[in-house]
PDB file of C-alpha atoms in Angstrom:
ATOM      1  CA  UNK A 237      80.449-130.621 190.076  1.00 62.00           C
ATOM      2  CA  UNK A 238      81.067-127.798 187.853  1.00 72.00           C
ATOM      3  CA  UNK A 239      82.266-130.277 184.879  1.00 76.00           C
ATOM      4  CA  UNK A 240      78.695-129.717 183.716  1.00 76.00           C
ATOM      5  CA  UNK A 241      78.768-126.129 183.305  1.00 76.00           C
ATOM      6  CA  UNK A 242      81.635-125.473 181.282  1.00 84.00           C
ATOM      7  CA  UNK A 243      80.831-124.610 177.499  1.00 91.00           C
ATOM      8  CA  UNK A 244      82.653-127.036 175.926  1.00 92.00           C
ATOM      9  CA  UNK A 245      82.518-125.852 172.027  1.00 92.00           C
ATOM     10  CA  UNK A 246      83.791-122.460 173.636  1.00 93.00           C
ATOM     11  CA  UNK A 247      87.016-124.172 175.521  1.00 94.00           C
ATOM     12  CA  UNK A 248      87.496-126.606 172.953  1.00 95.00           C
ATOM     13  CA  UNK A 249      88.184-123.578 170.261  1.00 93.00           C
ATOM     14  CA  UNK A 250      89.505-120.839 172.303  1.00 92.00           C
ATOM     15  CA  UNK A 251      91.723-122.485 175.251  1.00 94.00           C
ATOM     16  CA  UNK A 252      94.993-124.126 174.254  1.00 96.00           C
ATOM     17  CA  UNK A 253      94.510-127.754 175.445  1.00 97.00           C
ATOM     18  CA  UNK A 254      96.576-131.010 176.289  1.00 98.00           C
ATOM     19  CA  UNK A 255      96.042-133.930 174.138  1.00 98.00           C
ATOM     20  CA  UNK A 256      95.808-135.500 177.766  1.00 98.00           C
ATOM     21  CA  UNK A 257      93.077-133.114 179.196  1.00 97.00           C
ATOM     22  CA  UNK A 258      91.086-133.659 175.562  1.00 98.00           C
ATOM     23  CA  UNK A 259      91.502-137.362 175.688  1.00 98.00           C
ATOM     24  CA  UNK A 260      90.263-137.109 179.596  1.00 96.00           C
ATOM     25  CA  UNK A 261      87.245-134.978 178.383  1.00 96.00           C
ATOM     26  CA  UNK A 262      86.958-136.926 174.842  1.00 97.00           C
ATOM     27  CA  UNK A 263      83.040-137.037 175.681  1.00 96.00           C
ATOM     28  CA  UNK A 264      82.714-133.702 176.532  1.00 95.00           C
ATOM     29  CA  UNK A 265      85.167-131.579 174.168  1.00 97.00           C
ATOM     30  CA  UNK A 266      83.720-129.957 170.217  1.00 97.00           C
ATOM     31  CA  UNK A 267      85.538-132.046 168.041  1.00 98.00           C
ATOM     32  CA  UNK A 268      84.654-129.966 165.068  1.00 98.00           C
ATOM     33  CA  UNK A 269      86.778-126.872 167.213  1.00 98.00           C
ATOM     34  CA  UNK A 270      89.358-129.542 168.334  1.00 98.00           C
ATOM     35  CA  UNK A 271      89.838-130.512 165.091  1.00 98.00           C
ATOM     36  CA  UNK A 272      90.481-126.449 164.158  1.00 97.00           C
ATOM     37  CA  UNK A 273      92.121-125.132 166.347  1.00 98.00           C
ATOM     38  CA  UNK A 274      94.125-127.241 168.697  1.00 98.00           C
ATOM     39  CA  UNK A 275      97.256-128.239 167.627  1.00 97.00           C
ATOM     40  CA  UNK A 276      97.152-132.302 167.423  1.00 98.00           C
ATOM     41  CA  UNK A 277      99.879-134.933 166.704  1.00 97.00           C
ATOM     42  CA  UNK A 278      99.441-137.730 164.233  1.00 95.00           C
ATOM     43  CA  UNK A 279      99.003-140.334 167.104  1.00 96.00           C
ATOM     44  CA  UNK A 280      96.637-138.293 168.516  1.00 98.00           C
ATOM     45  CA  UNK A 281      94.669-138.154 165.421  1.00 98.00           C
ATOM     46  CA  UNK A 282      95.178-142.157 164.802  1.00 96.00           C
ATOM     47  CA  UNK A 283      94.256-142.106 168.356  1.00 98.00           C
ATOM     48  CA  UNK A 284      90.582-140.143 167.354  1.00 98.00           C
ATOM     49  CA  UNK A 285      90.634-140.741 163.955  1.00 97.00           C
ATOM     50  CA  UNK A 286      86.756-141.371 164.412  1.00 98.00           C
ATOM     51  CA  UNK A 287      85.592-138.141 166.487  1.00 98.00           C
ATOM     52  CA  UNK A 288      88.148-135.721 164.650  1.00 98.00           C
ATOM     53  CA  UNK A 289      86.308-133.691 161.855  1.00 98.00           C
ATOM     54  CA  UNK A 290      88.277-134.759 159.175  1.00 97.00           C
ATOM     55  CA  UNK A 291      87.594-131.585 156.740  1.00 95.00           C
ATOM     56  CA  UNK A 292      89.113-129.561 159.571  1.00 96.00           C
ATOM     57  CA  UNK A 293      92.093-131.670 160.063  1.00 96.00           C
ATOM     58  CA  UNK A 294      92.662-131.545 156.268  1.00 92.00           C
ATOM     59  CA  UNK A 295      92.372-127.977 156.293  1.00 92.00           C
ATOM     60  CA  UNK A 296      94.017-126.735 159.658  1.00 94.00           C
ATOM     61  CA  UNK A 297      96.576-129.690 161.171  1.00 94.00           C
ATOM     62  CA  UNK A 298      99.609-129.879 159.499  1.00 89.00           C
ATOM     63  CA  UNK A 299     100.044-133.680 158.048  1.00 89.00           C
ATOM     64  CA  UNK A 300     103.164-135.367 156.758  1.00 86.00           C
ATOM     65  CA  UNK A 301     102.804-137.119 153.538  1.00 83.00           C
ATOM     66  CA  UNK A 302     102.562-140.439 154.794  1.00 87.00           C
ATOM     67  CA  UNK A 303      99.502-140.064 157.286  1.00 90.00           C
ATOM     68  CA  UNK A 304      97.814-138.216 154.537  1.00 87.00           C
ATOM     69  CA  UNK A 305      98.107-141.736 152.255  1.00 84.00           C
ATOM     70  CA  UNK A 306      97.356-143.744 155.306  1.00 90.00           C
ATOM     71  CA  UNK A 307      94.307-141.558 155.718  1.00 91.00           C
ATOM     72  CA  UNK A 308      93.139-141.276 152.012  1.00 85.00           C
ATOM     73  CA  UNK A 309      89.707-142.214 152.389  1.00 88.00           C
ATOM     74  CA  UNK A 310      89.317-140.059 155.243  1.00 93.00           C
ATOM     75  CA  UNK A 311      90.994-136.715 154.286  1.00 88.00           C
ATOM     76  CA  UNK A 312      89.241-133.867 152.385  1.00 87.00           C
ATOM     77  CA  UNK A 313      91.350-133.550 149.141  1.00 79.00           C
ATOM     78  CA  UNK A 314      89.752-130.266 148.319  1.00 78.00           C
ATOM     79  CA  UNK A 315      91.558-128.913 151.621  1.00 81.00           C
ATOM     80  CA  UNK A 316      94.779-131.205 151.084  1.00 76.00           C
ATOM     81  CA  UNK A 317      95.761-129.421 147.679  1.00 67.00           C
ATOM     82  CA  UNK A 318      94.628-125.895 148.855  1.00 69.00           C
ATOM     83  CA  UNK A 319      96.484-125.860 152.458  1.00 67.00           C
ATOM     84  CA  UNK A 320      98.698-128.397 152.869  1.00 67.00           C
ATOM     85  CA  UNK A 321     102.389-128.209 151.227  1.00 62.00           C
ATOM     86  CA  UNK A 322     102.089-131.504 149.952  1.00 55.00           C
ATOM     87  CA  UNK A 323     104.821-133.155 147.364  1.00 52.00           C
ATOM     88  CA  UNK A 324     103.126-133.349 143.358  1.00 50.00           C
ATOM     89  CA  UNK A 325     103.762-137.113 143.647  1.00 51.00           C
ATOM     90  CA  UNK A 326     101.396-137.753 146.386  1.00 54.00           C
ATOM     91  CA  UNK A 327      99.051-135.767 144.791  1.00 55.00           C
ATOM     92  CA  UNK A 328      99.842-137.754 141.645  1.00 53.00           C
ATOM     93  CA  UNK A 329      99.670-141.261 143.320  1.00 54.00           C
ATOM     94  CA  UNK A 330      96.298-140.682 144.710  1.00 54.00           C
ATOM     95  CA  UNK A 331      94.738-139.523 141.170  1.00 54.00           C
ATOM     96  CA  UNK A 332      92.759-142.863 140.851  1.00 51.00           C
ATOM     97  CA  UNK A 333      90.973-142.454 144.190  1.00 52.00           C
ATOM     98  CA  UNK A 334      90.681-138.689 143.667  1.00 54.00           C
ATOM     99  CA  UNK A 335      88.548-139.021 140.448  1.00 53.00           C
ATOM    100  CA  UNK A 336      85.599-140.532 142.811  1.00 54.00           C
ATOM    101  CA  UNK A 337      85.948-138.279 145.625  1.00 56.00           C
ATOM    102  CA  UNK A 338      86.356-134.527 143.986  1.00 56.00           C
ATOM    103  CA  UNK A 339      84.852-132.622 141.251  1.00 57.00           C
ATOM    104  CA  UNK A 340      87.618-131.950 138.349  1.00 56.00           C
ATOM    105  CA  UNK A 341      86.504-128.064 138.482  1.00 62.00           C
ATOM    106  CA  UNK A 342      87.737-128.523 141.819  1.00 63.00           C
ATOM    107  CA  UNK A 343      91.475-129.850 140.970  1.00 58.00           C
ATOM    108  CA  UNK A 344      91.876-127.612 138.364  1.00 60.00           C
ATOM    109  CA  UNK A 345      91.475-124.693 140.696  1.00 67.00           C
ATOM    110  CA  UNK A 346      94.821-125.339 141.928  1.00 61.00           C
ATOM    111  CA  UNK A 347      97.141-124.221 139.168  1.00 63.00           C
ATOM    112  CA  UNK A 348     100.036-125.818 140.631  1.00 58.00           C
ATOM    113  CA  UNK A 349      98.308-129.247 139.610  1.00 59.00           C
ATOM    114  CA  UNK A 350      96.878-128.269 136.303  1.00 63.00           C
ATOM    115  CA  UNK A 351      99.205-129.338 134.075  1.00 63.00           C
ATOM    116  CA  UNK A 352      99.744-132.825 135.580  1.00 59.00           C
ATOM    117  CA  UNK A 353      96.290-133.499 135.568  1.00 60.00           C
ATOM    118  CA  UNK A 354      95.976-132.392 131.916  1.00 63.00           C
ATOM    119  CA  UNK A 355      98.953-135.305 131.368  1.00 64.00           C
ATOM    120  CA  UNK A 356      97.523-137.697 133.582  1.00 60.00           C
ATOM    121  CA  UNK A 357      94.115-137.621 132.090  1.00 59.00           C
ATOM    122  CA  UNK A 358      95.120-137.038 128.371  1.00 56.00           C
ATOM    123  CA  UNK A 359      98.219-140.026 128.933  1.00 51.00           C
TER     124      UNK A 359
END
């Protein structure tokens, strides 16, 4: 009876939660603040993988290298290079689908892959 009342952006940011109590309340929960500040595990994010908020999870959930290729199409690259601690030769791998998704102003930010993009474009 009081499921109704509760203000479910505020929980969803500033509570910790279960992945179990989320999943129960999957229809209720923010996913934009689940996506931010709860801590989530891969499954759980295969799990959701279309109500997470995919620039968050890019930019706040720590992902291993290989859910980040799984998820290529999904995951903000602009975020992936800035905050995750990502190997050069994912980075690297993913330069074909990275020319259509971000701006090169963008990569080049991110001095630590300057100079392979300079040699991967210029090769």
């Amino acid at each position: 009876e009081f499921i109704d009342k509760v203000v479910w952006w505020g929980i969803s940011g500033k509570q910790k939660l279960s992945e179990d109590f989320i999943r129960e309340f999957q229809d209720k929960v923010n996913w934009k603040n689940i996506s931010r500040f709860q801590k989530l595990s891969k499954d759980f994010i295969l799990e959701f993988k279309d109500k997470v908020d995919w620039t968050y999870i890019s930019r706040y959930q720590k992902l291993p290298e290989n859910f980040i290729r799984e998820f290529e199409d999904k995951i903000d690259w602009k975020y992936i290079s800035k905050c995750q601690k990502s190997d050069l030769d994912l980075f690297v791998g993913s330069l074909p689908f990275l020319a259509g998704e971000m701006e090169l102003s963008d990569l080049l930010e991110d001095k630590k892959y300057e100079k392979i993009l300079i040699d991967s474009f210029l090769i």
